[in-house]
Amino acid sequence: MAKREKKEHLARVLDSHIHNIEETLQMLERPAVSQKVDWSEVTKVGDEISKQATVAGMLWNGEHDVKNLESNMGVYINLLQGFLLLCHSSSAGAGPTLHACMVASARNIVDRSLKLFKEAVSFCDSDNANKRQTIPQLSGSVWEACDALKKTPTTNCIAIGRAITQLAVSMKDVLREMKELKPTQNDSSDGPPTDATDEDGSFSEGDLGDDLSTEEMEIAQLATDVVTNALTAFKEIIRFITGLLRKSNRDSAEKEYVDSLERILSHCQEMGSEVNDLGACVYPPQEISQMKLITKKIDGLVDNIHEAVETLNGSPEDLYGALTVLKNSLIKLLCALGVYVYMQTLIT
């Protein structure tokens, strides 16, 4: 068979396999309702896929007849099909967050595997020097995806805890930036402050307009307190979720708590978004009306989180205490915003 015919034939075979894989992937859109398969079984098949990616990389990087290449493709795709079926079975009882993590890990392996074969087929009629570099690299990307599979959360509790941890990391970045704000330095001389220029007289970061008046700085500090306390509350939520399953039967707790945990995550996601907006509002010119709206939204989210936590077993006093401190800081910020608006009306 000529090289061109060989490529066209293998491309048709691959297209057929891709169609079947896409049909199987549709099953993953919803969690399974049957008996749950342990995730360790999924990772075992992931190890086999990793090995097959090595075999495919070596085989397709050389010169072999079409039957061998087609056979290798069939073995690999069949293994991939079995992997997807196991992934689906392991999703029984998974809430939206855990299910999304499982699907993302599975799709990552599928996408990288199909990319490996698409590139391999495109090179099979060519002596292109890139072939010997590209195919091993794509095999390596499959190994990475299979390795990442082992880090996929296996319970709703772990998945939601990790999601809130990521929100806390983003919030910490917002807090760091807010702490870098500084008050305006009084300078009677004309032109920009002395620290606003470099040695050659050109403007530096000091002239970017981030300095705040005394009143604005007070509001910024109160807003920073809100973010600090929100971050503390998130940490307490994570601690609470981490310890939740230790107090009861794991399987029953997963089923009993998943809805409440998903609600807590949803409220935390909203709060994370509001905190990000609050951090943006403290830069001059400060958006006072927007800050008041954000403060009220965060206050309502604190109440929602408290209510969701109450539906779970246990009395997390540290968490309740952190939420109370957060509410108090919100009240202080709201009062300061009101005073600022009132003072501005007197000035004008």
mmCIF file of C-alpha atoms in Angstrom, residues 28-345:
data_model
loop_
_atom_site.group_PDB
_atom_site.id
_atom_site.type_symbol
_atom_site.label_atom_id
_atom_site.label_comp_id
_atom_site.label_asym_id
_atom_site.label_seq_id
_atom_site.Cartn_x
_atom_site.Cartn_y
_atom_site.Cartn_z
ATOM 1 C CA LEU A 28 -19.998 10.975 31.541
ATOM 2 C CA GLU A 29 -22.296 13.979 31.392
ATOM 3 C CA ARG A 30 -24.264 12.551 34.336
ATOM 4 C CA PRO A 31 -23.058 10.517 37.337
ATOM 5 C CA ALA A 32 -23.813 6.801 37.309
ATOM 6 C CA VAL A 33 -26.728 5.501 39.348
ATOM 7 C CA SER A 34 -25.493 1.928 39.683
ATOM 8 C CA GLN A 35 -23.008 0.397 42.125
ATOM 9 C CA LYS A 36 -19.942 2.584 42.541
ATOM 10 C CA VAL A 37 -16.554 1.338 41.310
ATOM 11 C CA ASP A 38 -13.581 2.414 43.417
ATOM 12 C CA TRP A 39 -11.389 5.077 41.791
ATOM 13 C CA SER A 40 -8.326 2.889 42.312
ATOM 14 C CA GLU A 41 -9.665 0.641 39.555
ATOM 15 C CA VAL A 42 -9.723 3.652 37.244
ATOM 16 C CA THR A 43 -6.122 4.563 38.060
ATOM 17 C CA LYS A 44 -5.009 0.983 37.316
ATOM 18 C CA VAL A 45 -6.383 1.289 33.801
ATOM 19 C CA GLY A 46 -4.745 4.706 33.613
ATOM 20 C CA ASP A 47 -1.400 2.995 34.226
ATOM 21 C CA GLU A 48 -2.133 0.615 31.347
ATOM 22 C CA ILE A 49 -2.968 3.536 29.066
ATOM 23 C CA SER A 50 0.339 5.118 29.996
ATOM 24 C CA LYS A 51 2.145 1.939 28.972
ATOM 25 C CA GLN A 52 0.215 1.732 25.714
ATOM 26 C CA ALA A 53 1.122 5.354 24.968
ATOM 27 C CA THR A 54 4.772 4.326 25.244
ATOM 28 C CA VAL A 55 4.214 1.426 22.844
ATOM 29 C CA ALA A 56 2.308 3.639 20.412
ATOM 30 C CA GLY A 57 5.012 6.278 20.554
ATOM 31 C CA MET A 58 7.711 3.793 19.601
ATOM 32 C CA LEU A 59 5.636 1.991 16.968
ATOM 33 C CA TRP A 60 4.344 5.040 15.127
ATOM 34 C CA ASN A 61 7.725 6.735 15.236
ATOM 35 C CA GLY A 62 9.173 4.034 13.018
ATOM 36 C CA GLU A 63 8.280 2.455 9.711
ATOM 37 C CA HIS A 64 5.723 -0.365 10.092
ATOM 38 C CA ASP A 65 3.041 -1.823 7.894
ATOM 39 C CA VAL A 66 -0.518 -0.575 8.072
ATOM 40 C CA LYS A 67 -1.858 -3.714 9.772
ATOM 41 C CA ASN A 68 0.434 -3.293 12.749
ATOM 42 C CA LEU A 69 -0.429 0.382 13.084
ATOM 43 C CA GLU A 70 -4.161 -0.267 12.759
ATOM 44 C CA SER A 71 -3.959 -3.059 15.313
ATOM 45 C CA ASN A 72 -2.115 -0.840 17.783
ATOM 46 C CA MET A 73 -4.704 1.876 17.344
ATOM 47 C CA GLY A 74 -7.531 -0.604 17.984
ATOM 48 C CA VAL A 75 -5.944 -1.981 21.162
ATOM 49 C CA TYR A 76 -5.366 1.511 22.509
ATOM 50 C CA ILE A 77 -8.868 2.783 21.717
ATOM 51 C CA ASN A 78 -10.506 -0.308 23.232
ATOM 52 C CA LEU A 79 -8.507 0.297 26.411
ATOM 53 C CA LEU A 80 -9.642 3.911 26.335
ATOM 54 C CA GLN A 81 -13.283 2.801 25.985
ATOM 55 C CA GLY A 82 -12.952 0.531 29.009
ATOM 56 C CA PHE A 83 -11.341 3.370 30.931
ATOM 57 C CA LEU A 84 -14.279 5.670 30.219
ATOM 58 C CA LEU A 85 -16.792 3.030 31.296
ATOM 59 C CA LEU A 86 -14.943 2.604 34.599
ATOM 60 C CA CYS A 87 -14.842 6.378 35.076
ATOM 61 C CA HIS A 88 -18.588 6.494 34.619
ATOM 62 C CA SER A 89 -19.179 3.674 37.102
ATOM 63 C CA SER A 90 -16.922 5.356 39.659
ATOM 64 C CA SER A 91 -19.023 8.535 39.512
ATOM 65 C CA ALA A 92 -21.982 6.966 41.334
ATOM 66 C CA GLY A 93 -22.883 9.226 44.262
ATOM 67 C CA ALA A 94 -20.698 12.088 43.029
ATOM 68 C CA GLY A 95 -21.969 15.610 43.505
ATOM 69 C CA PRO A 96 -21.464 18.300 40.828
ATOM 70 C CA THR A 97 -17.974 19.292 42.032
ATOM 71 C CA LEU A 98 -16.557 15.778 42.368
ATOM 72 C CA HIS A 99 -18.179 14.727 39.099
ATOM 73 C CA ALA A 100 -16.636 17.704 37.296
ATOM 74 C CA CYS A 101 -13.187 16.725 38.604
ATOM 75 C CA MET A 102 -13.605 13.132 37.431
ATOM 76 C CA VAL A 103 -14.820 14.165 33.986
ATOM 77 C CA ALA A 104 -11.990 16.686 33.591
ATOM 78 C CA SER A 105 -9.370 14.034 34.421
ATOM 79 C CA ALA A 106 -10.929 11.527 32.021
ATOM 80 C CA ARG A 107 -11.259 14.031 29.186
ATOM 81 C CA ASN A 108 -7.658 15.104 29.673
ATOM 82 C CA ILE A 109 -6.454 11.560 28.981
ATOM 83 C CA VAL A 110 -8.821 11.133 26.046
ATOM 84 C CA ASP A 111 -7.895 14.462 24.444
ATOM 85 C CA ARG A 112 -4.156 13.829 24.727
ATOM 86 C CA SER A 113 -4.494 10.272 23.478
ATOM 87 C CA LEU A 114 -6.473 11.289 20.418
ATOM 88 C CA LYS A 115 -4.028 14.095 19.712
ATOM 89 C CA LEU A 116 -1.215 11.536 19.792
ATOM 90 C CA PHE A 117 -2.921 9.390 17.144
ATOM 91 C CA LYS A 118 -4.023 12.328 15.005
ATOM 92 C CA GLU A 119 -0.447 13.564 14.802
ATOM 93 C CA ALA A 120 0.881 10.046 14.287
ATOM 94 C CA VAL A 121 -1.465 9.487 11.354
ATOM 95 C CA SER A 122 -0.569 12.864 9.845
ATOM 96 C CA PHE A 123 3.111 11.866 9.905
ATOM 97 C CA CYS A 124 2.723 8.296 8.643
ATOM 98 C CA ASP A 125 3.292 9.224 4.977
ATOM 99 C CA SER A 126 6.179 11.552 5.702
ATOM 100 C CA ASP A 127 9.828 11.392 6.655
ATOM 101 C CA ASN A 128 9.509 14.768 8.374
ATOM 102 C CA ALA A 129 12.238 15.215 10.983
ATOM 103 C CA ASN A 130 9.676 16.707 13.383
ATOM 104 C CA LYS A 131 8.069 13.286 13.609
ATOM 105 C CA ARG A 132 10.816 11.902 15.840
ATOM 106 C CA GLN A 133 10.360 14.784 18.248
ATOM 107 C CA THR A 134 6.607 15.346 18.172
ATOM 108 C CA ILE A 135 5.357 11.788 18.742
ATOM 109 C CA PRO A 136 7.494 11.099 21.856
ATOM 110 C CA GLN A 137 6.415 14.467 23.267
ATOM 111 C CA LEU A 138 2.752 13.587 22.749
ATOM 112 C CA SER A 139 3.297 10.201 24.381
ATOM 113 C CA GLY A 140 4.811 12.044 27.309
ATOM 114 C CA SER A 141 1.747 14.281 27.572
ATOM 115 C CA VAL A 142 -0.399 11.148 27.937
ATOM 116 C CA TRP A 143 1.872 9.933 30.754
ATOM 117 C CA GLU A 144 1.379 13.273 32.506
ATOM 118 C CA ALA A 145 -2.401 13.030 32.179
ATOM 119 C CA CYS A 146 -2.381 9.477 33.560
ATOM 120 C CA ASP A 147 -0.212 10.582 36.473
ATOM 121 C CA ALA A 148 -2.578 13.488 37.191
ATOM 122 C CA LEU A 149 -5.415 10.960 37.311
ATOM 123 C CA LYS A 150 -4.025 9.683 40.617
ATOM 124 C CA LYS A 151 -4.424 13.162 42.115
ATOM 125 C CA THR A 152 -8.112 13.399 41.259
ATOM 126 C CA PRO A 153 -10.279 13.800 44.397
ATOM 127 C CA THR A 154 -12.132 10.609 45.273
ATOM 128 C CA THR A 155 -14.839 11.992 47.579
ATOM 129 C CA ASN A 156 -17.254 14.901 47.489
ATOM 130 C CA CYS A 157 -15.697 16.238 50.661
ATOM 131 C CA ILE A 158 -12.175 16.324 49.225
ATOM 132 C CA ALA A 159 -13.330 17.827 45.922
ATOM 133 C CA ILE A 160 -15.263 20.636 47.600
ATOM 134 C CA GLY A 161 -12.475 21.254 50.106
ATOM 135 C CA ARG A 162 -9.969 21.650 47.278
ATOM 136 C CA ALA A 163 -12.292 23.998 45.409
ATOM 137 C CA ILE A 164 -12.633 26.251 48.455
ATOM 138 C CA THR A 165 -8.863 26.082 48.974
ATOM 139 C CA GLN A 166 -8.362 27.449 45.450
ATOM 140 C CA LEU A 167 -10.777 30.273 46.249
ATOM 141 C CA ALA A 168 -8.770 31.028 49.390
ATOM 142 C CA VAL A 169 -5.547 31.170 47.365
ATOM 143 C CA SER A 170 -7.106 33.731 44.997
ATOM 144 C CA MET A 171 -8.423 35.716 47.952
ATOM 145 C CA LYS A 172 -4.940 35.759 49.470
ATOM 146 C CA ASP A 173 -3.633 37.349 46.264
ATOM 147 C CA VAL A 174 -6.318 40.061 46.499
ATOM 148 C CA LEU A 175 -5.389 40.688 50.131
ATOM 149 C CA ARG A 176 -1.699 41.031 49.285
ATOM 150 C CA GLU A 177 -2.450 43.670 46.663
ATOM 151 C CA MET A 178 -4.741 45.591 49.005
ATOM 152 C CA LYS A 179 -2.039 45.710 51.665
ATOM 153 C CA GLU A 180 0.270 47.404 49.170
ATOM 154 C CA LEU A 181 -1.987 50.483 49.009
ATOM 155 C CA LYS A 182 -0.486 53.563 50.644
ATOM 156 C CA PRO A 183 -1.689 57.035 51.644
ATOM 157 C CA THR A 184 -0.800 60.144 49.675
ATOM 158 C CA GLN A 185 2.489 61.714 50.792
ATOM 159 C CA ASN A 186 2.247 65.452 51.459
ATOM 160 C CA ASP A 187 4.734 67.348 49.351
ATOM 161 C CA SER A 188 4.699 71.140 48.975
ATOM 162 C CA SER A 189 6.996 71.143 45.944
ATOM 163 C CA ASP A 190 5.653 71.334 42.430
ATOM 164 C CA GLY A 191 5.489 68.287 40.238
ATOM 165 C CA PRO A 192 5.265 64.636 41.243
ATOM 166 C CA PRO A 193 6.491 63.362 44.624
ATOM 167 C CA THR A 194 10.210 62.716 44.837
ATOM 168 C CA ASP A 195 9.689 58.974 45.012
ATOM 169 C CA ALA A 196 7.624 59.038 41.826
ATOM 170 C CA THR A 197 10.601 59.511 39.519
ATOM 171 C CA ASP A 198 13.635 57.473 38.666
ATOM 172 C CA GLU A 199 17.141 58.893 38.669
ATOM 173 C CA ASP A 200 16.782 59.962 35.049
ATOM 174 C CA GLY A 201 13.635 61.962 35.867
ATOM 175 C CA SER A 202 11.186 59.580 34.216
ATOM 176 C CA PHE A 203 8.015 58.591 36.027
ATOM 177 C CA SER A 204 7.872 55.299 37.948
ATOM 178 C CA GLU A 205 5.137 53.433 39.779
ATOM 179 C CA GLY A 206 4.717 56.316 42.196
ATOM 180 C CA ASP A 207 2.838 58.406 39.614
ATOM 181 C CA LEU A 208 0.269 55.764 38.692
ATOM 182 C CA GLY A 209 -2.419 57.216 40.961
ATOM 183 C CA ASP A 210 -2.665 54.416 43.541
ATOM 184 C CA ASP A 211 -2.074 56.713 46.535
ATOM 185 C CA LEU A 212 -5.109 57.368 48.732
ATOM 186 C CA SER A 213 -6.335 60.336 50.735
ATOM 187 C CA THR A 214 -6.689 59.935 54.505
ATOM 188 C CA GLU A 215 -10.409 59.203 54.198
ATOM 189 C CA GLU A 216 -9.893 56.777 51.325
ATOM 190 C CA MET A 217 -7.111 55.031 53.214
ATOM 191 C CA GLU A 218 -9.402 54.492 56.183
ATOM 192 C CA ILE A 219 -11.965 52.829 53.948
ATOM 193 C CA ALA A 220 -9.250 50.754 52.258
ATOM 194 C CA GLN A 221 -8.015 49.523 55.639
ATOM 195 C CA LEU A 222 -11.543 48.529 56.686
ATOM 196 C CA ALA A 223 -12.032 46.754 53.351
ATOM 197 C CA THR A 224 -8.719 44.977 53.921
ATOM 198 C CA ASP A 225 -10.011 43.842 57.313
ATOM 199 C CA VAL A 226 -13.063 42.387 55.572
ATOM 200 C CA VAL A 227 -10.908 40.413 53.149
ATOM 201 C CA THR A 228 -8.621 39.256 55.973
ATOM 202 C CA ASN A 229 -11.591 37.997 57.961
ATOM 203 C CA ALA A 230 -13.171 36.404 54.890
ATOM 204 C CA LEU A 231 -9.936 34.495 54.308
ATOM 205 C CA THR A 232 -9.944 33.346 57.952
ATOM 206 C CA ALA A 233 -13.559 32.195 57.545
ATOM 207 C CA PHE A 234 -12.606 30.213 54.435
ATOM 208 C CA LYS A 235 -9.808 28.514 56.325
ATOM 209 C CA GLU A 236 -12.240 27.544 59.091
ATOM 210 C CA ILE A 237 -14.701 26.214 56.506
ATOM 211 C CA ILE A 238 -11.944 24.045 55.034
ATOM 212 C CA ARG A 239 -11.010 22.775 58.500
ATOM 213 C CA PHE A 240 -14.642 21.991 59.215
ATOM 214 C CA ILE A 241 -15.129 20.091 55.956
ATOM 215 C CA THR A 242 -11.869 18.181 56.437
ATOM 216 C CA GLY A 243 -12.941 16.969 59.861
ATOM 217 C CA LEU A 244 -16.568 16.339 58.960
ATOM 218 C CA LEU A 245 -16.215 12.777 57.707
ATOM 219 C CA ARG A 246 -14.065 11.704 60.642
ATOM 220 C CA LYS A 247 -17.076 11.906 62.913
ATOM 221 C CA SER A 248 -19.355 9.485 61.075
ATOM 222 C CA ASN A 249 -19.542 6.630 58.585
ATOM 223 C CA ARG A 250 -17.846 7.786 55.389
ATOM 224 C CA ASP A 251 -20.334 6.486 52.817
ATOM 225 C CA SER A 252 -23.454 7.609 54.691
ATOM 226 C CA ALA A 253 -21.887 10.988 55.428
ATOM 227 C CA GLU A 254 -21.087 11.517 51.743
ATOM 228 C CA LYS A 255 -24.720 10.977 50.781
ATOM 229 C CA GLU A 256 -26.082 12.989 53.690
ATOM 230 C CA TYR A 257 -23.796 16.016 53.426
ATOM 231 C CA VAL A 258 -23.168 16.485 49.713
ATOM 232 C CA ASP A 259 -26.062 18.918 49.043
ATOM 233 C CA SER A 260 -25.159 21.133 52.003
ATOM 234 C CA LEU A 261 -21.471 21.080 51.068
ATOM 235 C CA GLU A 262 -22.291 22.066 47.491
ATOM 236 C CA ARG A 263 -24.367 24.988 48.815
ATOM 237 C CA ILE A 264 -21.463 26.112 50.989
ATOM 238 C CA LEU A 265 -19.125 25.957 47.988
ATOM 239 C CA SER A 266 -21.563 27.949 45.870
ATOM 240 C CA HIS A 267 -21.779 30.679 48.526
ATOM 241 C CA CYS A 268 -17.984 30.706 48.867
ATOM 242 C CA GLN A 269 -17.603 31.090 45.107
ATOM 243 C CA GLU A 270 -19.967 34.065 45.150
ATOM 244 C CA MET A 271 -18.110 35.569 48.090
ATOM 245 C CA GLY A 272 -14.781 35.088 46.327
ATOM 246 C CA SER A 273 -16.116 37.009 43.343
ATOM 247 C CA GLU A 274 -17.436 39.820 45.543
ATOM 248 C CA VAL A 275 -14.136 40.044 47.435
ATOM 249 C CA ASN A 276 -12.285 40.353 44.134
ATOM 250 C CA ASP A 277 -14.584 43.223 43.136
ATOM 251 C CA LEU A 278 -14.152 44.850 46.534
ATOM 252 C CA GLY A 279 -10.385 44.760 46.094
ATOM 253 C CA ALA A 280 -10.733 46.545 42.756
ATOM 254 C CA CYS A 281 -13.028 49.223 44.212
ATOM 255 C CA VAL A 282 -10.567 50.485 46.834
ATOM 256 C CA TYR A 283 -8.239 51.965 44.204
ATOM 257 C CA PRO A 284 -8.811 55.672 43.493
ATOM 258 C CA PRO A 285 -11.228 56.931 42.542
ATOM 259 C CA GLN A 286 -13.008 54.665 45.025
ATOM 260 C CA GLU A 287 -16.413 53.392 43.923
ATOM 261 C CA ILE A 288 -18.302 53.991 47.159
ATOM 262 C CA SER A 289 -21.781 53.007 45.952
ATOM 263 C CA GLN A 290 -20.405 49.780 44.473
ATOM 264 C CA MET A 291 -18.524 49.030 47.697
ATOM 265 C CA LYS A 292 -21.725 49.441 49.715
ATOM 266 C CA LEU A 293 -23.516 47.025 47.394
ATOM 267 C CA ILE A 294 -20.682 44.480 47.620
ATOM 268 C CA THR A 295 -20.567 44.764 51.417
ATOM 269 C CA LYS A 296 -24.283 44.012 51.685
ATOM 270 C CA LYS A 297 -23.941 41.041 49.303
ATOM 271 C CA ILE A 298 -21.089 39.555 51.336
ATOM 272 C CA ASP A 299 -23.097 40.036 54.518
ATOM 273 C CA GLY A 300 -25.972 38.052 53.008
ATOM 274 C CA LEU A 301 -23.568 35.314 51.884
ATOM 275 C CA VAL A 302 -22.214 35.020 55.438
ATOM 276 C CA ASP A 303 -25.769 34.323 56.614
ATOM 277 C CA ASN A 304 -26.255 31.765 53.843
ATOM 278 C CA ILE A 305 -23.060 29.936 54.777
ATOM 279 C CA HIS A 306 -24.080 29.905 58.436
ATOM 280 C CA GLU A 307 -27.449 28.400 57.540
ATOM 281 C CA ALA A 308 -25.867 25.731 55.323
ATOM 282 C CA VAL A 309 -23.383 24.779 58.048
ATOM 283 C CA GLU A 310 -26.228 24.407 60.546
ATOM 284 C CA THR A 311 -27.748 21.647 58.407
ATOM 285 C CA LEU A 312 -24.619 19.557 58.996
ATOM 286 C CA ASN A 313 -23.831 17.613 62.154
ATOM 287 C CA GLY A 314 -21.538 19.204 64.693
ATOM 288 C CA SER A 315 -21.052 22.604 66.314
ATOM 289 C CA PRO A 316 -18.046 24.293 64.667
ATOM 290 C CA GLU A 317 -17.559 27.099 67.186
ATOM 291 C CA ASP A 318 -14.359 28.302 65.512
ATOM 292 C CA LEU A 319 -16.177 28.587 62.200
ATOM 293 C CA TYR A 320 -19.157 30.369 63.737
ATOM 294 C CA GLY A 321 -16.747 32.710 65.504
ATOM 295 C CA ALA A 322 -14.937 33.504 62.251
ATOM 296 C CA LEU A 323 -18.231 34.266 60.511
ATOM 297 C CA THR A 324 -19.224 36.590 63.368
ATOM 298 C CA VAL A 325 -15.923 38.471 63.139
ATOM 299 C CA LEU A 326 -16.452 38.802 59.382
ATOM 300 C CA LYS A 327 -19.954 40.212 59.878
ATOM 301 C CA ASN A 328 -18.665 42.754 62.396
ATOM 302 C CA SER A 329 -15.991 43.950 59.967
ATOM 303 C CA LEU A 330 -18.651 44.311 57.274
ATOM 304 C CA ILE A 331 -20.755 46.468 59.589
ATOM 305 C CA LYS A 332 -17.752 48.716 60.303
ATOM 306 C CA LEU A 333 -17.026 49.108 56.594
ATOM 307 C CA LEU A 334 -20.657 49.867 55.799
ATOM 308 C CA CYS A 335 -20.787 52.532 58.514
ATOM 309 C CA ALA A 336 -17.566 54.134 57.254
ATOM 310 C CA LEU A 337 -18.922 54.212 53.715
ATOM 311 C CA GLY A 338 -22.061 55.910 54.951
ATOM 312 C CA VAL A 339 -20.049 58.529 56.844
ATOM 313 C CA TYR A 340 -17.856 59.126 53.786
ATOM 314 C CA VAL A 341 -20.884 59.753 51.588
ATOM 315 C CA TYR A 342 -22.370 62.118 54.195
ATOM 316 C CA MET A 343 -19.122 64.096 54.466
ATOM 317 C CA GLN A 344 -18.928 64.435 50.709
ATOM 318 C CA THR A 345 -22.410 65.932 50.611
#
